[in-house]
Short mmCIF file of C-alpha atoms and ligand atoms in Angstrom, two decimals:
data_model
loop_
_atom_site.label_atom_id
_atom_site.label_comp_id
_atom_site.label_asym_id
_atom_site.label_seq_id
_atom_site.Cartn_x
_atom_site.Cartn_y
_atom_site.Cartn_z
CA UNK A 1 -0.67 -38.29 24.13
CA UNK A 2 0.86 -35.16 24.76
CA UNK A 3 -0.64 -31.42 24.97
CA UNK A 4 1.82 -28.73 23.96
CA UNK A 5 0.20 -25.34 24.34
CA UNK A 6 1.32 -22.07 22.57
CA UNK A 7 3.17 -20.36 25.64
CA UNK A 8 5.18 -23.79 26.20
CA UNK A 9 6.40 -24.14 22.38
CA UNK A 10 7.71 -20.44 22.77
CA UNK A 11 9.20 -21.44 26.05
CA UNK A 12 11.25 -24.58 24.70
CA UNK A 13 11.43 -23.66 20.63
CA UNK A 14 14.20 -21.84 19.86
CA UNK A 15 15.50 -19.86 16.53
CA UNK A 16 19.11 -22.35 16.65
CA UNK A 17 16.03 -25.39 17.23
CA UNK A 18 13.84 -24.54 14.04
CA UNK A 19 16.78 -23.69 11.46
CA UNK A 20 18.75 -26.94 12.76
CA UNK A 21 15.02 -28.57 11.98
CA UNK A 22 14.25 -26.98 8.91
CA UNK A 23 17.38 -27.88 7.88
CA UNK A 24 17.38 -31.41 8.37
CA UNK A 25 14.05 -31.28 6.85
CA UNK A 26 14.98 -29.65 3.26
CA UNK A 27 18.09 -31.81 3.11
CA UNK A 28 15.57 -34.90 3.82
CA UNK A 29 12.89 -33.61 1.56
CA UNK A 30 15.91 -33.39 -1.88
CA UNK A 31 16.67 -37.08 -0.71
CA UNK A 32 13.29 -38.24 -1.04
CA UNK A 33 13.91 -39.34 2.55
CA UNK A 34 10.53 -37.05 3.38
CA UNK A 35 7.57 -36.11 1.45
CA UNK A 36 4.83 -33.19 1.44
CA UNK A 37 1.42 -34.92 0.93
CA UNK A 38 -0.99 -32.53 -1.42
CA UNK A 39 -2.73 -29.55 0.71
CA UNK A 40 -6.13 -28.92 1.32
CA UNK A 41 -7.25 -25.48 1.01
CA UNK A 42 -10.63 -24.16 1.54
CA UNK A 43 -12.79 -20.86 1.45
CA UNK A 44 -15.56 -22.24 3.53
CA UNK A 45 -18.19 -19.96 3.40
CA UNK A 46 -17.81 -18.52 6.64
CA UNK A 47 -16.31 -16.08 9.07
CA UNK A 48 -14.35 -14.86 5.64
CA UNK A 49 -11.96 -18.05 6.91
CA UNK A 50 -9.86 -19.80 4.94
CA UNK A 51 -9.20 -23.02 6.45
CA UNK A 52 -6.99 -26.21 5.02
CA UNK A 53 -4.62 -29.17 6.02
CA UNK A 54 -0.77 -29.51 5.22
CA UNK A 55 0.79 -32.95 5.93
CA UNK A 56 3.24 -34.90 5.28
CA UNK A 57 5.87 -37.80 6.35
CA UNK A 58 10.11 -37.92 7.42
CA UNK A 59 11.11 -41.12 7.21
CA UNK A 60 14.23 -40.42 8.46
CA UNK A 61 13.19 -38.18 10.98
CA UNK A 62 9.88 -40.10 12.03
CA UNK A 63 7.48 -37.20 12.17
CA UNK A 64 4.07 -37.99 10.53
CA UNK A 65 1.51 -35.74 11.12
CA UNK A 66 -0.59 -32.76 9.90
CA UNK A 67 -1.21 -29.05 10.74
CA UNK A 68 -4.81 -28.02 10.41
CA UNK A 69 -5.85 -24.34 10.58
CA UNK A 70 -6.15 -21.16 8.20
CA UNK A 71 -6.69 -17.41 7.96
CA UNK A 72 -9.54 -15.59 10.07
CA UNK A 73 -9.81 -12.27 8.67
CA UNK A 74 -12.15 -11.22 11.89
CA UNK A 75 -9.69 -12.54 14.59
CA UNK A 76 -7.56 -9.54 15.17
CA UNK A 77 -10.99 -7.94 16.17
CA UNK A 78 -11.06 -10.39 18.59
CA UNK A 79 -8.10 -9.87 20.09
CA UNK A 80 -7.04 -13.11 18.58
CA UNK A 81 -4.64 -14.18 15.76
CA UNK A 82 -5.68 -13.82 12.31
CA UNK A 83 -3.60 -16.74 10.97
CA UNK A 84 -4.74 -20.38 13.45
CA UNK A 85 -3.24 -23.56 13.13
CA UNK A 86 -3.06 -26.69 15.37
CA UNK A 87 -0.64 -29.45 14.51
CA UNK A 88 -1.11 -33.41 15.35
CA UNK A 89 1.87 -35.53 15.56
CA UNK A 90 0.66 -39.57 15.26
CA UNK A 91 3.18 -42.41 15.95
CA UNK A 92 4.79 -43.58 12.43
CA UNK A 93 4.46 -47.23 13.97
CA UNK A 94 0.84 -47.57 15.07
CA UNK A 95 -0.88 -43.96 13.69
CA UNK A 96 -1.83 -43.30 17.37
CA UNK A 97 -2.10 -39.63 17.66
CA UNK A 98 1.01 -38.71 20.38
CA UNK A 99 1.06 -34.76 20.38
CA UNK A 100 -1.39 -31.97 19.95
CA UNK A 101 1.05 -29.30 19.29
CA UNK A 102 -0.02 -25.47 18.91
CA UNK A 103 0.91 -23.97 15.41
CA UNK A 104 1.06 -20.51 15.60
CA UNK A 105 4.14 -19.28 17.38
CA UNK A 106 5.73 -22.09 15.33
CA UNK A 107 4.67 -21.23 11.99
CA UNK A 108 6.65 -18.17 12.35
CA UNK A 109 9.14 -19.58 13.51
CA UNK A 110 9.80 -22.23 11.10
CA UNK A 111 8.95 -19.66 8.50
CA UNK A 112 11.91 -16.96 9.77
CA UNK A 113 14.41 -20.55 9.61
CA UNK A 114 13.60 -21.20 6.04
CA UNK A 115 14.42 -18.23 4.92
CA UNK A 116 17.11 -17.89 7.77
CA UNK A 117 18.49 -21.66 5.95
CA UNK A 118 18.70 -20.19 2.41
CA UNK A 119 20.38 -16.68 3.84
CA UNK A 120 23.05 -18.67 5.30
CA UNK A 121 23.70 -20.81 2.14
CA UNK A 122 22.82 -19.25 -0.09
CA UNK A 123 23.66 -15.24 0.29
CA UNK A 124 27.14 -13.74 0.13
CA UNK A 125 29.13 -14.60 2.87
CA UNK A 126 30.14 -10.71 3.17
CA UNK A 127 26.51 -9.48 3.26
CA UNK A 128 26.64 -6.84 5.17
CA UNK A 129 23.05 -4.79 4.60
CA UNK A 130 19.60 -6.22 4.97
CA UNK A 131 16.72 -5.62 3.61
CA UNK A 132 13.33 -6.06 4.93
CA UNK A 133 10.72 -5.73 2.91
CA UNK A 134 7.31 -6.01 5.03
CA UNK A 135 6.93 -5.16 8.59
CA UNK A 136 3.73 -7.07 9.39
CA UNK A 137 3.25 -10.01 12.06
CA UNK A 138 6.26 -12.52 10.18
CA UNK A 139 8.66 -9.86 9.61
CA UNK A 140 10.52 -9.41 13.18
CA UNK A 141 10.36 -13.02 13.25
CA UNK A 142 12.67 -13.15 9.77
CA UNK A 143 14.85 -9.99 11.26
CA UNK A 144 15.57 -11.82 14.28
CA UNK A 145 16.34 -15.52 12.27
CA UNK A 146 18.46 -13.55 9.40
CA UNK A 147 20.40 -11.90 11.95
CA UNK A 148 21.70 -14.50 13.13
CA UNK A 149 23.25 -16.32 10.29
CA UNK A 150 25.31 -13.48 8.45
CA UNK A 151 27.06 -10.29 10.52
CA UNK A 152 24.55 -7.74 9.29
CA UNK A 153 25.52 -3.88 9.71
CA UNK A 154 22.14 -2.28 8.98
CA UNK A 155 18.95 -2.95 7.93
CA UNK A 156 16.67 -0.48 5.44
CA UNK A 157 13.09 -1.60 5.10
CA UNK A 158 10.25 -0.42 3.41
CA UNK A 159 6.54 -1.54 3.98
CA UNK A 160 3.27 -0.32 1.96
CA UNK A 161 2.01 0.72 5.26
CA UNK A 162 4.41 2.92 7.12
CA UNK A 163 2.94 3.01 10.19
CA UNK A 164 3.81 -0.90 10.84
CA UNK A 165 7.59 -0.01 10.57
CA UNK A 166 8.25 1.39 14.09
CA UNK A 167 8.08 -2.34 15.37
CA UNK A 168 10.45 -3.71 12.86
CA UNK A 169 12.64 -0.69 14.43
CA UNK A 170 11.98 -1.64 17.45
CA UNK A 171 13.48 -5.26 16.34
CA UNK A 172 16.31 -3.68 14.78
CA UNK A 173 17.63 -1.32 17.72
CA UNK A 174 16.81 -4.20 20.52
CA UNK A 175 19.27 -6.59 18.74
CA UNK A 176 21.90 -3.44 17.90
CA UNK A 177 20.99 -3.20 13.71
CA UNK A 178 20.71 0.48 12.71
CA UNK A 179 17.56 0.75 10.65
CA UNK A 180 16.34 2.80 8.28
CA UNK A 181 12.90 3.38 6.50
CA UNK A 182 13.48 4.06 2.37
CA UNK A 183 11.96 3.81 -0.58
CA UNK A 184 11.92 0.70 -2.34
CA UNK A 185 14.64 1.07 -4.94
CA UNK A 186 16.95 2.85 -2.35
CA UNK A 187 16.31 -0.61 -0.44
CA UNK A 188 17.66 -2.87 -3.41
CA UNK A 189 20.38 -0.16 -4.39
CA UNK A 190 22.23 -1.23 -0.97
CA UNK A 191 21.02 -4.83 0.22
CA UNK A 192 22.98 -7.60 0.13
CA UNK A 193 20.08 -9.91 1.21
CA UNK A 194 16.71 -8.94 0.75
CA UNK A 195 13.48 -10.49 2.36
CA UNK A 196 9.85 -9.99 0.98
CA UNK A 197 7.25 -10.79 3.75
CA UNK A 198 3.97 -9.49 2.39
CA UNK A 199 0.69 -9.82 1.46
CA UNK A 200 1.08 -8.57 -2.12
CA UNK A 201 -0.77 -9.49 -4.81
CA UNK A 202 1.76 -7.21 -7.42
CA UNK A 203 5.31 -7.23 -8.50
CA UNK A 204 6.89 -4.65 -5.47
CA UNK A 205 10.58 -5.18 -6.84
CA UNK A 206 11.87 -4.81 -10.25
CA UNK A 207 14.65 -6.58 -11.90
CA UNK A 208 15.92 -3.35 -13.02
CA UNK A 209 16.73 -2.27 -9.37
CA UNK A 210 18.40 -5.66 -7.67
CA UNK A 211 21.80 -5.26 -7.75
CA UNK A 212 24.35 -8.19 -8.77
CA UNK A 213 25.42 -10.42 -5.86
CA UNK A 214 22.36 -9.78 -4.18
CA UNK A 215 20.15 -12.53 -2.43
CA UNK A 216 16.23 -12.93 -2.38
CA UNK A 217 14.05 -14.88 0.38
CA UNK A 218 10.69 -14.27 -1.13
CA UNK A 219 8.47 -15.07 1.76
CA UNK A 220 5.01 -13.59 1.78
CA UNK A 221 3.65 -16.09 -1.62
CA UNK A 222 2.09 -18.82 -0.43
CA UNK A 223 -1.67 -18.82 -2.42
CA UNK A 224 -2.30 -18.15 -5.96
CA UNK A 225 -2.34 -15.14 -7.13
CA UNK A 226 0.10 -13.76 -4.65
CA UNK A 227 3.31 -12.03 -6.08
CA UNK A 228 6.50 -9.95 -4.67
CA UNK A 229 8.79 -10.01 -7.28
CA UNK A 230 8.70 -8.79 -11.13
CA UNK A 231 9.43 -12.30 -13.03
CA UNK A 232 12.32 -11.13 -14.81
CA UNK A 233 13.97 -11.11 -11.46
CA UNK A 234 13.77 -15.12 -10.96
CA UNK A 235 14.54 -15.21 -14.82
CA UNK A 236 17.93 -13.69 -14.19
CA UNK A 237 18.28 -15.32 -11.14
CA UNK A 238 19.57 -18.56 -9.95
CA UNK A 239 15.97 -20.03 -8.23
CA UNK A 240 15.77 -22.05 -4.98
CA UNK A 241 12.88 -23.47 -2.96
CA UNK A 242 11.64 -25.26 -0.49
CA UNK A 243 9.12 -27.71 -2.83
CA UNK A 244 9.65 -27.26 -6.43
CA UNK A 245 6.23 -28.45 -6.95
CA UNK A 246 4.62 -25.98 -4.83
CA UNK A 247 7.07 -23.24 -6.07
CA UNK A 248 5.79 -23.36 -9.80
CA UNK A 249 1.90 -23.93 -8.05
CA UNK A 250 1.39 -21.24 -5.38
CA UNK A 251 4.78 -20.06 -4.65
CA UNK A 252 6.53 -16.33 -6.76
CA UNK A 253 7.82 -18.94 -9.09
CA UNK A 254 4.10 -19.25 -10.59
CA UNK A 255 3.96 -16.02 -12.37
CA UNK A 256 7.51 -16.66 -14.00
CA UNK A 257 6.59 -20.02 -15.04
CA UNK A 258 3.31 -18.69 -16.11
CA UNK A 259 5.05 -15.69 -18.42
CA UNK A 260 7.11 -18.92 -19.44
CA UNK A 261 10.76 -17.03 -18.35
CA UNK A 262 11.56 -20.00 -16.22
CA UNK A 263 10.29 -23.72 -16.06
CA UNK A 264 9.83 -26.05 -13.22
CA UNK A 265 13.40 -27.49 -13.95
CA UNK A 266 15.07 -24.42 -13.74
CA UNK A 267 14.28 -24.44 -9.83
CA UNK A 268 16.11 -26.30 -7.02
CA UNK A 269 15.40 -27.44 -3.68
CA UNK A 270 17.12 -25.67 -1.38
CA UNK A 271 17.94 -29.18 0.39
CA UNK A 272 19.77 -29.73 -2.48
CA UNK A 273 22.86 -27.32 -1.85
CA UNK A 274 22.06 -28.36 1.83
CA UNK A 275 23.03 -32.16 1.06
CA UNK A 276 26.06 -30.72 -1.21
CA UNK A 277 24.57 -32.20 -4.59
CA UNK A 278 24.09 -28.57 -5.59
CA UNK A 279 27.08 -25.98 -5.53
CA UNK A 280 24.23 -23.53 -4.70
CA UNK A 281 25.65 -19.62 -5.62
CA UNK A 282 28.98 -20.22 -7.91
CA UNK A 283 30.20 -16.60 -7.86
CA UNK A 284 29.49 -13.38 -6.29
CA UNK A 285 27.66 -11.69 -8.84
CA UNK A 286 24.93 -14.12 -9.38
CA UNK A 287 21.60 -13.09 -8.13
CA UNK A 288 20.01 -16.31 -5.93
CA UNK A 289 15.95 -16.22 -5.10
CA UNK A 290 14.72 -18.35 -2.04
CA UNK A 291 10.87 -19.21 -3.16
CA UNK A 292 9.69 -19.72 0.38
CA UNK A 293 6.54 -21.27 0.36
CA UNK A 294 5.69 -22.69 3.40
CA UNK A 295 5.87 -26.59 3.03
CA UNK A 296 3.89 -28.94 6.42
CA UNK A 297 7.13 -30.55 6.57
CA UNK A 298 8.41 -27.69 8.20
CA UNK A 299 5.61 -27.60 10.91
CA UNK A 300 6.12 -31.43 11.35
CA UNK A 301 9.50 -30.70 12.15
CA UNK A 302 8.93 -27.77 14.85
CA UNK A 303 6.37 -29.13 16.49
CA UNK A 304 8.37 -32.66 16.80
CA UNK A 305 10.91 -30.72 18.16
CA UNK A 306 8.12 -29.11 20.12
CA UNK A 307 6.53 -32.31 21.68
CA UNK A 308 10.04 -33.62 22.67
CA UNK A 309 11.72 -30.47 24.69
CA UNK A 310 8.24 -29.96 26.33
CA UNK A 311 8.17 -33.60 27.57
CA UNK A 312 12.08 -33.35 28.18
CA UNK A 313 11.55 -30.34 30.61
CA UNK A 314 8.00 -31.70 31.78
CA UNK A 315 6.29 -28.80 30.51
CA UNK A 316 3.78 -30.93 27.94
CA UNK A 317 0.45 -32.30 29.51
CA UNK A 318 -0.63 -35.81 29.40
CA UNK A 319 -3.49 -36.82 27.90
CA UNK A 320 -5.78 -39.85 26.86
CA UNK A 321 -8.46 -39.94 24.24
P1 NAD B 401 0.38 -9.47 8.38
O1 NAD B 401 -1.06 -9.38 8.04
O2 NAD B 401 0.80 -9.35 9.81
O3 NAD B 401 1.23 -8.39 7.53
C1 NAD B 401 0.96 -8.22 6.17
C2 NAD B 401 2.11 -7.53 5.48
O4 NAD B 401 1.79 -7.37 4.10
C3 NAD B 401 2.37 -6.13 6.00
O5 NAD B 401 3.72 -5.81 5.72
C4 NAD B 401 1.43 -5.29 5.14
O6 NAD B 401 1.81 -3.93 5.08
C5 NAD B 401 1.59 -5.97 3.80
N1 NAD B 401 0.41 -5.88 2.93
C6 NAD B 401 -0.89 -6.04 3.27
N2 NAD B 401 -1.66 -5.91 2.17
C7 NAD B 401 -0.83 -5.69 1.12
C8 NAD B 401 -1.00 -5.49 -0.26
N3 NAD B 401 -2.20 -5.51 -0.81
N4 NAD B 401 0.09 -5.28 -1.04
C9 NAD B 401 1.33 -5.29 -0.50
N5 NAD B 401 1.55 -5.49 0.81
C10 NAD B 401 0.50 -5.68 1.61
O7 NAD B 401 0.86 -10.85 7.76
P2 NAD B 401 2.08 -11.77 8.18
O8 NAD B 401 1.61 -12.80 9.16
O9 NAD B 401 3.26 -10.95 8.51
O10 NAD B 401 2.33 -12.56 6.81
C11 NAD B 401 2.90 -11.90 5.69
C12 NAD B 401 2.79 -12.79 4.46
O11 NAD B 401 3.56 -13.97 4.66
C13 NAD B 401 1.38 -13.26 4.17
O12 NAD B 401 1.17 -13.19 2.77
C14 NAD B 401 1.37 -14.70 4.64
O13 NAD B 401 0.42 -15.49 3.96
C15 NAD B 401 2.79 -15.10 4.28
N6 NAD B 401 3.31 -16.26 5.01
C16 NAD B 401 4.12 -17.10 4.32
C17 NAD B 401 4.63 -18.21 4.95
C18 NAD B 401 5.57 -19.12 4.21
O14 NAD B 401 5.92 -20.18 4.73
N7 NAD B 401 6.02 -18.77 3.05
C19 NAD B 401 4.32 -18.47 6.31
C20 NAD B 401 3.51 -17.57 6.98
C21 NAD B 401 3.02 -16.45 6.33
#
């Protein structure tokens, strides 16, 4: 079995690594090739934590596995992480366990390619502003990953809390993106591509303000109750996601499916338009939402690709159990 600590998956896991794995993934996951197994969610009556499993199996890429952790309100106190997460890789052929793999670095990671994947198929391909909308511990993860797939010329960004913005900056200047802080409406009069990457629990863009053409990688929903984007944005949209099933469950897609504007078969996999079985946007006036909601597939993947650099490079540790 192999160890793969948090300092080595930085070291060997790359931004070109995760969106090539993501990818793969949501093209395997429309095939039917791969498959999210239900997730286990849990308040557990202490520490505040949150704490649940997400697994799943890629038959054609071989990765079975899980990734165990949750949310730790206290941590930062700590000087630790508030979001944990530990991910377990067995062998498809025997269930041995082969790789303990450490989530955290990678869950951002994998989180900036997914919306990084649907940016580069799914936005304009003369997108020239971005716009960040969140500037917490994901968001210069998703600046970074976006930047990368379309030729950007500026970035505006807005954030509830103001004073988290000077390290999106920060982001912004170090990889030559002017940046500018402005009001949310300002944000979606310009953007081409627009990410959400919050916490919210309310609408914090309005249909009325998203211009046509423009591109949406709703990020930050991933539990109930969560919600980014008024629903008569995804109503006028053309909706993509990662796992329709999780979309319409804890993804933005539940409010809209809730108010009844959209149903469950008005949304797409992204690995459909991936695999070329869906034209994906059709003109360049349409309006296209990414419902990113975080699927253990993805974490499979990374860490796979993880557990294999590491012991390419001889930077993962052996270990028996
Ligand atoms: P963080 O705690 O570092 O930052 C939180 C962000 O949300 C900041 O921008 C903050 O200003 C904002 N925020 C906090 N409370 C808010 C509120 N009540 N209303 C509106 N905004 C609020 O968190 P992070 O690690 O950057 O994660 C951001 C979001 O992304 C979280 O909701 C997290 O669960 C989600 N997430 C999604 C995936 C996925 O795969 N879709 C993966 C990881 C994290």
């Amino acid at each position: 079995m192999l160890i793969v600590n948090e300092e080595v998956c930085q070291k060997v896991v790359g931004r070109a690594d995760a969106f090539a794995a993501v990818e793969a993934v949501f093209g395997a996951m429309a095939r039917g090739d791969a498959r999210n197994f239900p997730v286990v969610r849990e308040a557990i009556g202490h520490a505040d934590a949150l704490y649940g499993f997400k697994s799943g199996f890629d038959r054609a890429g071989l990765v079975l596995g899980v990734k165990a952790g949750g949310y730790w309100p206290g941590n930062m106190a700590k000087g630790l992480t508030n979001h944990q997460s530990t991910v377990f890789l067995f062998d498809p052929d025997t269930g041995r366990l082969s790789a303990l793999v450490g989530g955290n670095y990678l869950t951002a990671v994998r989180t900036a390619a997914a919306s990084a994947v649907s940016i580069a198929h799914l936005a304009r391909k003369d997108a020239k502003v971005l716009g960040m909308v969140g500037a917490g511990h994901q968001s210069t993860f998703q600046l970074r990953a976006a930047a990368e797939v379309r030729a950007f010329e500026k970035v505006l960004a807005w954030n509830p809390h103001p004073d988290m913005l000077p390290r999106l900056a920060a982001v912004a200047e170090e990889i030559g993106l002017p940046f500018e802080a402005v009001e949310r409406e300002a944000l979606c009069a310009e953007a081409d591509a627009i990410i959400t990457i919050t916490s919210a629990f309310e609408p914090l863009l309005m249909q009325v303000w998203i211009r046509p053409g423009t591109h949406i990688a709703c990020m930050g929903t991933d539990t109930m109750g969560k919600q980014e984007l008024d629903p008569m944005i995804l109503a006028g949209a053309t909706v993509f996601t990662d796992e329709v099933a999780q979309s319409v469950s804890i993804g933005e897609a539940q409010h809209a499916v809730a108010a009844r504007t959209i149903e469950a078969g008005d949304i797409t996999p992204l690995g459909a338009v991936i695999n070329g079985t869906h034209p994906g946007r059709t003109s360049d006036d349409e309006v296209t939402v990414f419902d990113g909601t975080g699927v253990g597939l993805q974490d499979l993947a990374v860490a796979s690709v993880a557990a294999r650099l590491a012991a390419e490079r001889g930077l993962a540790t052996e270990a028996a159990l």
